Coordinates of C-alpha atoms in Angstrom, one line a residue:
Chain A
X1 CA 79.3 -16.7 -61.7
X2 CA 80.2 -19.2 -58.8
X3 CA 83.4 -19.7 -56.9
X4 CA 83.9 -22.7 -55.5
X5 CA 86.8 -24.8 -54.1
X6 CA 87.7 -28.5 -53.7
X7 CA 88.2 -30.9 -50.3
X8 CA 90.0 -33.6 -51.7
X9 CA 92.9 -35.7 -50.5
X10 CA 93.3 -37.9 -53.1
X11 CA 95.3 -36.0 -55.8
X12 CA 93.6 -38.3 -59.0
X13 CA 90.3 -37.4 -57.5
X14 CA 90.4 -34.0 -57.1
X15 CA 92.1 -33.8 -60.5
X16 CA 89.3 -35.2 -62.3
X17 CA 87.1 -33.6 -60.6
X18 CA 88.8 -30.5 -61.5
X19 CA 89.0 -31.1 -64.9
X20 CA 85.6 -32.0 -65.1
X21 CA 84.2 -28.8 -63.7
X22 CA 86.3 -27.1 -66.3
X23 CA 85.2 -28.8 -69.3
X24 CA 81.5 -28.7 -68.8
X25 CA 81.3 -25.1 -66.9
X26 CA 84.3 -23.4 -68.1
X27 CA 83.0 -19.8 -67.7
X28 CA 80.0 -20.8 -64.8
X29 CA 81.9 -21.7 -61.9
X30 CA 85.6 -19.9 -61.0
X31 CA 87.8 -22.8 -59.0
X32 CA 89.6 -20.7 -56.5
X33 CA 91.8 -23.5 -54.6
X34 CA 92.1 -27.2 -53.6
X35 CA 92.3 -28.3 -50.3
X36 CA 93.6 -31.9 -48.9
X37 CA 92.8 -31.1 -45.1
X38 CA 90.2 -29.8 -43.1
X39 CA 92.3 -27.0 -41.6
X40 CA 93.2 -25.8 -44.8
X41 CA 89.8 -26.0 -45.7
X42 CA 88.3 -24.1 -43.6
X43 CA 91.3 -21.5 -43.9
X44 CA 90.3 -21.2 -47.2
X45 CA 86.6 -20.9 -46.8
X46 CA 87.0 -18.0 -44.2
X47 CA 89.7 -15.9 -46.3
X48 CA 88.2 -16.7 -49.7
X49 CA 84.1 -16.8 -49.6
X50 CA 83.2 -19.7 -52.1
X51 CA 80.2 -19.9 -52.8
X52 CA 80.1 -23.3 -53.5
X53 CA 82.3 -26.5 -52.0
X54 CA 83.0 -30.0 -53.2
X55 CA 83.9 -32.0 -50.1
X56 CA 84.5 -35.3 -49.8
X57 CA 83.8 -37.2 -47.4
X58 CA 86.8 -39.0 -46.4
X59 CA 90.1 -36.5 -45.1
X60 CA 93.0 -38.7 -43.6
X61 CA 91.9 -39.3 -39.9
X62 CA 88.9 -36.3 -40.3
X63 CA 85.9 -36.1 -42.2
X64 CA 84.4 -33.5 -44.1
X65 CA 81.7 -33.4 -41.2
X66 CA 84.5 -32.7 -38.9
X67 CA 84.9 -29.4 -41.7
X68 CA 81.1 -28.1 -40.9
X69 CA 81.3 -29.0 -37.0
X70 CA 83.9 -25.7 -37.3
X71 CA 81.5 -23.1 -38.8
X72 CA 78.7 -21.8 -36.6
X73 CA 77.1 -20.9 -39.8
X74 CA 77.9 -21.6 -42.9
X75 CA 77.8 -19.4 -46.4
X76 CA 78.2 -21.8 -48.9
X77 CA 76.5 -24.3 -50.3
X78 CA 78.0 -27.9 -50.7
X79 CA 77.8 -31.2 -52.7
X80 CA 79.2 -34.4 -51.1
X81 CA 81.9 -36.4 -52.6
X82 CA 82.7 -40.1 -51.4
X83 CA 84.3 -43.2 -53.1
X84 CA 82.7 -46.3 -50.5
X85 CA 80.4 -45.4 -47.2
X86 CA 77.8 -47.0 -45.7
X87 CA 77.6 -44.8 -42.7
X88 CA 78.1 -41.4 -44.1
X89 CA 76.2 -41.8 -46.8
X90 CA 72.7 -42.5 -44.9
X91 CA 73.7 -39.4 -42.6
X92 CA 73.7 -37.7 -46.1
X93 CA 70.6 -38.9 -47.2
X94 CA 68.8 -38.1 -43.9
X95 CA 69.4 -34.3 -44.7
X96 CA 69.2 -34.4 -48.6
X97 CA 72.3 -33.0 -49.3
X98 CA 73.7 -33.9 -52.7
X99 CA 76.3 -36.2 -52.6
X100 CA 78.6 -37.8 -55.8
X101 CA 80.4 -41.4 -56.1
X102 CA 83.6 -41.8 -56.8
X103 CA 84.7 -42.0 -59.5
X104 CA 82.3 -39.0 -60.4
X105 CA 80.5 -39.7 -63.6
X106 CA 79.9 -36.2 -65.5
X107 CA 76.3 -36.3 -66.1
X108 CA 76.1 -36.7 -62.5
X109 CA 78.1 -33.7 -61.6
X110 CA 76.5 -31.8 -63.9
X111 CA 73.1 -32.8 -62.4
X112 CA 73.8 -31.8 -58.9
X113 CA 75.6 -28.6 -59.6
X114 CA 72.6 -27.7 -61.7
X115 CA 70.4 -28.5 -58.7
X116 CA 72.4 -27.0 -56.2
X117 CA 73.0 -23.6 -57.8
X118 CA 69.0 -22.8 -59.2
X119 CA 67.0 -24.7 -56.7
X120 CA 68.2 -25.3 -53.3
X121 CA 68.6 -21.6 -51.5
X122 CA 71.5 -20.8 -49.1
X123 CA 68.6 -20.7 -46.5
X124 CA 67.5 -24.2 -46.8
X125 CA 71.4 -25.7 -47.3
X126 CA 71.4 -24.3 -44.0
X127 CA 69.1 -26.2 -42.5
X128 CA 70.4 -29.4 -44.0
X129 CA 74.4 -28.6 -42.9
X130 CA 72.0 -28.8 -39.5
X131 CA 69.9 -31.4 -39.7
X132 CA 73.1 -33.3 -40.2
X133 CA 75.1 -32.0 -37.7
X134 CA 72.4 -32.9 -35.3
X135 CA 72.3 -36.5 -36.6
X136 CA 75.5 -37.3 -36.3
X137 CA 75.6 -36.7 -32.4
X138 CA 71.9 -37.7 -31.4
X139 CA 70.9 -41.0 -30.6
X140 CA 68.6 -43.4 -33.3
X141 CA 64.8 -41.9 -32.3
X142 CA 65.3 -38.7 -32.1
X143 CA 67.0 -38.5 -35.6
X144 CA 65.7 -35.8 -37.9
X145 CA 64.5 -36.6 -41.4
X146 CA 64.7 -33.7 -44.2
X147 CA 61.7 -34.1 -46.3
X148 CA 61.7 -32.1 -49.9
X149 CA 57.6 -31.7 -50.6
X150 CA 57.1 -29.4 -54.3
X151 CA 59.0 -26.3 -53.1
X152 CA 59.1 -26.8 -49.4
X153 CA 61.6 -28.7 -46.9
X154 CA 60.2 -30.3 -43.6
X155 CA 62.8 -30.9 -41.1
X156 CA 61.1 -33.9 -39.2
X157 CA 62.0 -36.0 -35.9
X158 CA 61.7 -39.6 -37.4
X159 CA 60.1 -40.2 -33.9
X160 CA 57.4 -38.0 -35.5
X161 CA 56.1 -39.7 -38.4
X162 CA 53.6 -42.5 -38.0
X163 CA 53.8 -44.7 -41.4
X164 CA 54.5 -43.4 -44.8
X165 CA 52.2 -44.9 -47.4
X166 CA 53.1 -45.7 -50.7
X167 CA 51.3 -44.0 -54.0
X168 CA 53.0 -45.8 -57.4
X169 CA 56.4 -42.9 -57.7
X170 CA 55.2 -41.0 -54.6
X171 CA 55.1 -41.7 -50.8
X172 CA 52.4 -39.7 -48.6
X173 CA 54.1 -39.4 -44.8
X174 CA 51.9 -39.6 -42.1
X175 CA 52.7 -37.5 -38.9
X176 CA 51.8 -37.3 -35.2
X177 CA 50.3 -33.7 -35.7
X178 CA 48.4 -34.9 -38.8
X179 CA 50.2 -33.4 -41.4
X180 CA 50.2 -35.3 -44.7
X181 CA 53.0 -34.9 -46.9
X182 CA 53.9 -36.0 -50.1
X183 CA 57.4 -36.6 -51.7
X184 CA 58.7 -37.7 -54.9
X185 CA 60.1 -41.1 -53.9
X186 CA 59.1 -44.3 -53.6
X187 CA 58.4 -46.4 -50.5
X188 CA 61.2 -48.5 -50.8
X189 CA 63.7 -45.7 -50.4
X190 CA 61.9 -44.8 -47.0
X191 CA 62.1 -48.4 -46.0
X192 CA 65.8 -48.5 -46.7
X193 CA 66.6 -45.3 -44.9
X194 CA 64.5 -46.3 -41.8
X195 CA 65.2 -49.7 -41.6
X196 CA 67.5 -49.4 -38.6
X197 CA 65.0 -47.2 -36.5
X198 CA 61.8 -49.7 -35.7
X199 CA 60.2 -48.7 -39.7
X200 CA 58.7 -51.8 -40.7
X201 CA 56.7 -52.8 -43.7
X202 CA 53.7 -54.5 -43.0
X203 CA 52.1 -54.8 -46.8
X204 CA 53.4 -53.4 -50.1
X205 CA 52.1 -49.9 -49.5
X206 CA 52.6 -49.4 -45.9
X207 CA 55.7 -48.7 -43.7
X208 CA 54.8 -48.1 -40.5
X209 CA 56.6 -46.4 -37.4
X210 CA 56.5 -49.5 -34.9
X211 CA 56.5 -46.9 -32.1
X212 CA 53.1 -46.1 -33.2
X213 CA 51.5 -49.7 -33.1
X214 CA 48.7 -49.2 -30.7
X215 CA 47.3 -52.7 -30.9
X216 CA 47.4 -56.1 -32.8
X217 CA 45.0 -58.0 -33.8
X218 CA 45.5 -61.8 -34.4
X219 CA 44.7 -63.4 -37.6
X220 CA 46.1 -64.8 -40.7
X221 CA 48.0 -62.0 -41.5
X222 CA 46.2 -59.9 -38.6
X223 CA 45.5 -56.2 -38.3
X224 CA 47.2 -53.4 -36.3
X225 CA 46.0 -49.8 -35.4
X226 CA 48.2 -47.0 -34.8
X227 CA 47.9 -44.5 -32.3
X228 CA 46.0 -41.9 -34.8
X229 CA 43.3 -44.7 -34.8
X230 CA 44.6 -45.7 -38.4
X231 CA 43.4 -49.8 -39.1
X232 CA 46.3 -51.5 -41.2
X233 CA 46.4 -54.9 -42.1
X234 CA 49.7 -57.0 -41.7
X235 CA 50.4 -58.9 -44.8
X236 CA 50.2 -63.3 -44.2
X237 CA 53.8 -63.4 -45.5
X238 CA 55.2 -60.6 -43.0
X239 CA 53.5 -61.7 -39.9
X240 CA 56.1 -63.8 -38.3
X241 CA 59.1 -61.0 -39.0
X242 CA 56.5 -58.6 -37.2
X243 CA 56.4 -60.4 -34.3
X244 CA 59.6 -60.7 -34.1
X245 CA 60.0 -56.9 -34.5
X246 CA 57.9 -56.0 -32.1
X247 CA 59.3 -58.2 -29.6
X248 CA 62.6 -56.3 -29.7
X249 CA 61.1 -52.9 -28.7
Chain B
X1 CA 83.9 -66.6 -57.4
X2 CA 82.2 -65.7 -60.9
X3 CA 82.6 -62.0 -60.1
X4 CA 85.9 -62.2 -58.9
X5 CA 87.3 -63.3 -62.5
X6 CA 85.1 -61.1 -63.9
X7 CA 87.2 -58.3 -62.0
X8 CA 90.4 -59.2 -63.0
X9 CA 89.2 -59.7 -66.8
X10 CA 87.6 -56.3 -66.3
X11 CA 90.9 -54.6 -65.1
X12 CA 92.6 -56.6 -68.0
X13 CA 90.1 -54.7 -70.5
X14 CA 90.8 -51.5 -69.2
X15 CA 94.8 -51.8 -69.6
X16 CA 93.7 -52.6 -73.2
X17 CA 91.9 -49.5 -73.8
X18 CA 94.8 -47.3 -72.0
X19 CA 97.7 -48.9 -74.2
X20 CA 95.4 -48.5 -77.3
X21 CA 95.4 -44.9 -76.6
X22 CA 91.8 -45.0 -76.0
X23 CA 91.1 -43.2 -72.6
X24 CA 87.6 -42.1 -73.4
X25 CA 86.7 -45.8 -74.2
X26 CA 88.5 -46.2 -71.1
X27 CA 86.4 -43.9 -69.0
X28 CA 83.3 -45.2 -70.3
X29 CA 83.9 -48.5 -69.1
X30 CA 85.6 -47.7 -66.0
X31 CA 82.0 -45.4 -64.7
X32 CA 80.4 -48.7 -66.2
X33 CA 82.5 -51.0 -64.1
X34 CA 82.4 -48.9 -60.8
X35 CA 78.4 -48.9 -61.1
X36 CA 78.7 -52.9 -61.7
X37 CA 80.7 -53.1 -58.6
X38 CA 78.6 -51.0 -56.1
X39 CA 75.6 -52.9 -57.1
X40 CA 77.1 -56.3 -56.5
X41 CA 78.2 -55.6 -53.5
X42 CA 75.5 -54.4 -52.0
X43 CA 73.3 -57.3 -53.3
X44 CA 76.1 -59.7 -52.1
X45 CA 75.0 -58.9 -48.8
X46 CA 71.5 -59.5 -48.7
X47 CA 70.0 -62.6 -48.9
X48 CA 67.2 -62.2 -51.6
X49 CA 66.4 -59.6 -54.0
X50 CA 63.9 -58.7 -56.2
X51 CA 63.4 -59.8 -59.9
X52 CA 63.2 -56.1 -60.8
X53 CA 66.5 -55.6 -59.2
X54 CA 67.8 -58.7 -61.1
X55 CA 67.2 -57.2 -64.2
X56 CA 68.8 -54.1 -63.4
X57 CA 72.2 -55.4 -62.1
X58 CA 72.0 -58.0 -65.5
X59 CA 71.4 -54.8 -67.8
X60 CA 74.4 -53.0 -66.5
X61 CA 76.7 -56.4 -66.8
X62 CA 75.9 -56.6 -70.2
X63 CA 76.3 -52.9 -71.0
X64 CA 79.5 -53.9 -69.6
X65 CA 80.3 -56.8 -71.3
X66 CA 79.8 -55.0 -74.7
X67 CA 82.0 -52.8 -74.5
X68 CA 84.5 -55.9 -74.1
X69 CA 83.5 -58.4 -76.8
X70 CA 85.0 -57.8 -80.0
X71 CA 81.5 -57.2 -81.7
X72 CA 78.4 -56.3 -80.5
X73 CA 75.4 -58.3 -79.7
X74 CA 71.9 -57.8 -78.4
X75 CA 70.0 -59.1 -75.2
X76 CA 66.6 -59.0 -74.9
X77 CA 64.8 -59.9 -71.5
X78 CA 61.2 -60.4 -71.3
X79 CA 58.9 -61.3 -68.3
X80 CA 55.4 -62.5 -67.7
X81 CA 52.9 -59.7 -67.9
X82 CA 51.4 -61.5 -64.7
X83 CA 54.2 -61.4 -62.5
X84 CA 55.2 -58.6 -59.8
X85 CA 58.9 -58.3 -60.0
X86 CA 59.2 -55.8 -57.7
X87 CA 58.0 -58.3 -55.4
X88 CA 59.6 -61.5 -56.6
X89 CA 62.3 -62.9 -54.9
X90 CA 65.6 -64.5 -55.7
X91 CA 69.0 -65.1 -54.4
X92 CA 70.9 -62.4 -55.7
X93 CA 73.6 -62.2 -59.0
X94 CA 71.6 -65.8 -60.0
X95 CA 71.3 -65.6 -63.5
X96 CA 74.9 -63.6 -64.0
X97 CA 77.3 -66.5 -64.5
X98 CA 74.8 -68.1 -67.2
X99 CA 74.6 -65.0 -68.8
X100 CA 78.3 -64.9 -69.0
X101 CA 78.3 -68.5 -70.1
X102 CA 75.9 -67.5 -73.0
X103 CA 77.9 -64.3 -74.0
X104 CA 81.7 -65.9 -73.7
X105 CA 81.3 -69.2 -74.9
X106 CA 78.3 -68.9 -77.1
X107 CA 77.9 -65.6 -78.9
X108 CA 81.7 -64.8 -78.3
X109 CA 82.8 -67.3 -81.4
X110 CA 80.0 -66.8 -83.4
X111 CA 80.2 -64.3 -86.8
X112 CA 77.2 -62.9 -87.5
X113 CA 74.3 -60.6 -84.8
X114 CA 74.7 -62.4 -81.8
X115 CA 71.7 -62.4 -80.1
X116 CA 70.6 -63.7 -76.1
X117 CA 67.3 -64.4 -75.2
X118 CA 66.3 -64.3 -71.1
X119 CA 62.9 -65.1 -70.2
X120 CA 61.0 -64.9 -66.7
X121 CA 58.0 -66.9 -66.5
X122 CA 55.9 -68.4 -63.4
X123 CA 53.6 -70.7 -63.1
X124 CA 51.9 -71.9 -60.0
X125 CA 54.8 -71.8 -57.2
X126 CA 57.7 -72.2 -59.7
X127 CA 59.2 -69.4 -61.2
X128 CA 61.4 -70.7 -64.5
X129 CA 64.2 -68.4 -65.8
X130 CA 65.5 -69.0 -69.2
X131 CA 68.6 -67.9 -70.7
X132 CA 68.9 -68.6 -74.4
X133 CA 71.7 -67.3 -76.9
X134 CA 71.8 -68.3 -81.0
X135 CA 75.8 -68.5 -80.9
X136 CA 77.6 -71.8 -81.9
X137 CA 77.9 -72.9 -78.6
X138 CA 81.2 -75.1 -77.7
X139 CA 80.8 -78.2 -76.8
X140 CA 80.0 -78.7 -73.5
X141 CA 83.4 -80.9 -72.6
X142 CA 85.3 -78.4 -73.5
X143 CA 84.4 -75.6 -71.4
X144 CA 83.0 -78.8 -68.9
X145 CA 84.9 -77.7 -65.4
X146 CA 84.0 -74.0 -65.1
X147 CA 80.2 -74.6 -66.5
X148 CA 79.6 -77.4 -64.1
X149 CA 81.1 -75.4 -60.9
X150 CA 78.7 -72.5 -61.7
X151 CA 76.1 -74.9 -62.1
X152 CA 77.1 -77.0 -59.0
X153 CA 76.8 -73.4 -56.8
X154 CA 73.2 -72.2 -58.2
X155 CA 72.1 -75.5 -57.2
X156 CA 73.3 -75.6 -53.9
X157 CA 71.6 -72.0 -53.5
X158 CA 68.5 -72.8 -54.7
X159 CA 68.1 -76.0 -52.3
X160 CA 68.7 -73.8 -49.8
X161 CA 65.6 -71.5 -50.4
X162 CA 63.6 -74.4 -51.6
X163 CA 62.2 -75.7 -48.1
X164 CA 59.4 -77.4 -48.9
X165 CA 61.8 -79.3 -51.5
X166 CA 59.2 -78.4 -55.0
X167 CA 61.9 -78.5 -57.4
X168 CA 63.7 -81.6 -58.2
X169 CA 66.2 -80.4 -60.7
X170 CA 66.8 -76.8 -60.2
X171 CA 68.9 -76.3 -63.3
X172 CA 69.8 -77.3 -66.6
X173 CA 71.9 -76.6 -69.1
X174 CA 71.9 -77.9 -72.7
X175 CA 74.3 -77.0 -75.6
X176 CA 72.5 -77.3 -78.8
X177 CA 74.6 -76.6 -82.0
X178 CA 72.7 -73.4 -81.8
X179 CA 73.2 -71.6 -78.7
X180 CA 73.0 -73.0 -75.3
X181 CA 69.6 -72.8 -73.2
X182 CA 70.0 -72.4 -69.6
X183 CA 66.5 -73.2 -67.6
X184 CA 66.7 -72.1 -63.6
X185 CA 63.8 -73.0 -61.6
X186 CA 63.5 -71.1 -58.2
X187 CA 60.3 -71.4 -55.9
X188 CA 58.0 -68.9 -55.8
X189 CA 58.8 -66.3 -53.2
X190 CA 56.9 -63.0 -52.4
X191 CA 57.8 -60.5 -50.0
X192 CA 54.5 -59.2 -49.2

């Protein structure tokens, strides 16, 4: 049996999201409160011990990042809420925490509490709350990526990886130390989240780190190795934008 | 412009289903809608997408638009076995408004199983989008200003990707008694 509580200012938010949580987990999860700012939040995280919390994003002038800045450790577990943004929502994604979009379809809440409460452990929410914390303040290369790989989480400096490679539904990531990991996404979503920190798609199946670019060899398309000796060719139709790319490092 | 009417006839539908006493019609469509609306404007900002994510923003407009018309219909898209849609590029929300066109004024005064036809096909460095529908289309006079300004705007955006100036007549629409056909020609565009 869970207890959780609710950080929601919006009262027709937190209502449905209420009386969604009732509906499909009536006897699962015990809703002990909701909460409209971060001090009462975390007022009622100390004195109450949920188990789980459903924090959105957005809290009049605060965040619900300003809500984990105040807990040196936390002993909950959490699923994001947020109705529209850009910004947070990449910082989510960098540390795989679950997050839900306004207005909160059911299957979808259903799905992450599912996920939430049997797979991920307190241990490795932990490490996520973390990763993002550290995010938010660092500056764009020394970001940290959270990386879910069968049963294991890698907490990786993007400045680490050297190109991810893309394998049909799964991507292999290719690292300075030579690790070789493989997730369950495709490449695109890699080349979305890492489009602002010098990741750039040479062909279809490549995305490479352009920190990593050793050398460049002219030619129609041309060629590039990386600094693990790795040979990739650059695809005709990307050339020019590569250029350009690597001009601005 | 398209979307934006869209909206308010959206918002109009959902009024509909709350005075009807029908909130979980309601919600369905209102999930529906919100979905609709992220996608678009995301894709609004970028300047090409892919034929793949074409598809998918269409699918969820129609989903949509179901659930408004008074009976249902069904919409079948097919593409090339040859082509690589994940890597096929267009300007994005293209084929929406003739889409619209073919579910509003075609299949929308029809009696009988609507049906809409849209077709992706490429050959040499001209891809050819076709949106067909068997409904008994109005005459084109009729519905002549807000069918021409739709058409007017594709044009102008496919001229602006067409550099090398292949395609003479980007666009065409024709109102046979039995539906309307919508051709769209774009150049062929990769990304990799």
């Amino acid at each position: 049996m869970i207890t959780a509580i609710i950080v929601e200012d919006e009262k027709h938010c937190e209502e449905r999201l209420v009386g969604l949580i009732k509906k499909q987990f009536p006897k699962a999860i015990i809703i002990l409160g909701s909460y409209n700012t971060v001090d009462e939040a975390q007022h009622a995280i100390t004195t109450l011990n949920p188990s789980l919390v459903f924090l959105d994003v957005q809290l009049g002038q605060l965040t619900g990042f300003d809500l984990l800045e105040r807990f040196n450790v936390i002993d909950f577990k959490l699923i994001f809420t947020t109705a529209y943004d850009k910004f947070a929502l990449q910082a989510i994604k960098f540390s795989t925490i679950d997050y839900l979009l306004k207005p909160i379809e059911s299957s979808e809440l259903a799905e992450a509490i599912t996920k939430v409460v049997d797979v991920i452990s307190l241990e490795s929410m932990r490490e996520m709350v973390s990763v993002l914390g550290a995010n938010l303040k660092t500056p764009n290369d020394k970001k940290i990526l959270t990386i879910a790989s069968g049963n294991k989480y890698y907490y990786l400096p993007i400045s680490d990886i050297i190109r991810c490679q893309s394998n049909i539904n799964y991507t292999t990531i290719y690292t300075r130390d030579q690790k070789k990991i493989i997730v369950a996404k495709v490449l695109k979503e890699y080349e979305e989240l890492l489009a602002d920190y010098n990741f750039f798609r040479v062909h279809n199946s490549e995305l490479v780190n352009l920190t990593c670019v050793k050398s460049y060899t002219k030619g129609k398309g041309g060629s590039i190795t990386l600094i693990d000796g790795t040979e990739l060719e650059v695809s005709t139709r990307r050339k020019e934008d590569f250029i350009k790319k690597m001009k601005t490092l | 412009m398209d979307h934006v009417h869209n909206l308010f006839n959206s918002l109009n539908s959902i009024m509909n289903y709350i005075k009807n006493n029908q909130p979980d019609d309601a919600e369905v469509f209102l999930i529906r809608f919100s979905k609709l609306m992220r996608i678009v404007l995301e894709q609004s900002e970028k300047e090409y997408i892919s034929i793949g994510e074409e598809i998918n923003t269409l699918k969820n407009y129609i989903e949509l638009e179901k659930g408004r018309l008074q009976h249902t219909f069904e919409c079948n898209i097919s593409v090339d076995e040859s082509m690589d849609i994940e890597n096929t590029l267009l300007p994005p929300l293209i084929l929406q408004p003739f889409v619209e066109n073919s579910i509003w004024h075609g299949i929308a005064h029809m009696s009988g199983k609507g049906a809409i036809d849209i077709n992706i096909t490429s050959e040499g460095q001209i891809v050819k989008f076709t949106v067909k529908d068997n409904g008994t289309a109005r005459s084109f006079d009729t519905q002549k200003n807000t069918i021409s300004l739709g058409i007017k705007i594709t044009k102008e955006r496919i001229k602006m990707m067409d550099e090398n100036n292949i395609i003479s007549n980007p666009v065409s629409v024709q109102d046979e008694k039995t539906g309307y056909i919508s051709e769209i020609f774009i150049p062929l565009k990769l990304n990799y």
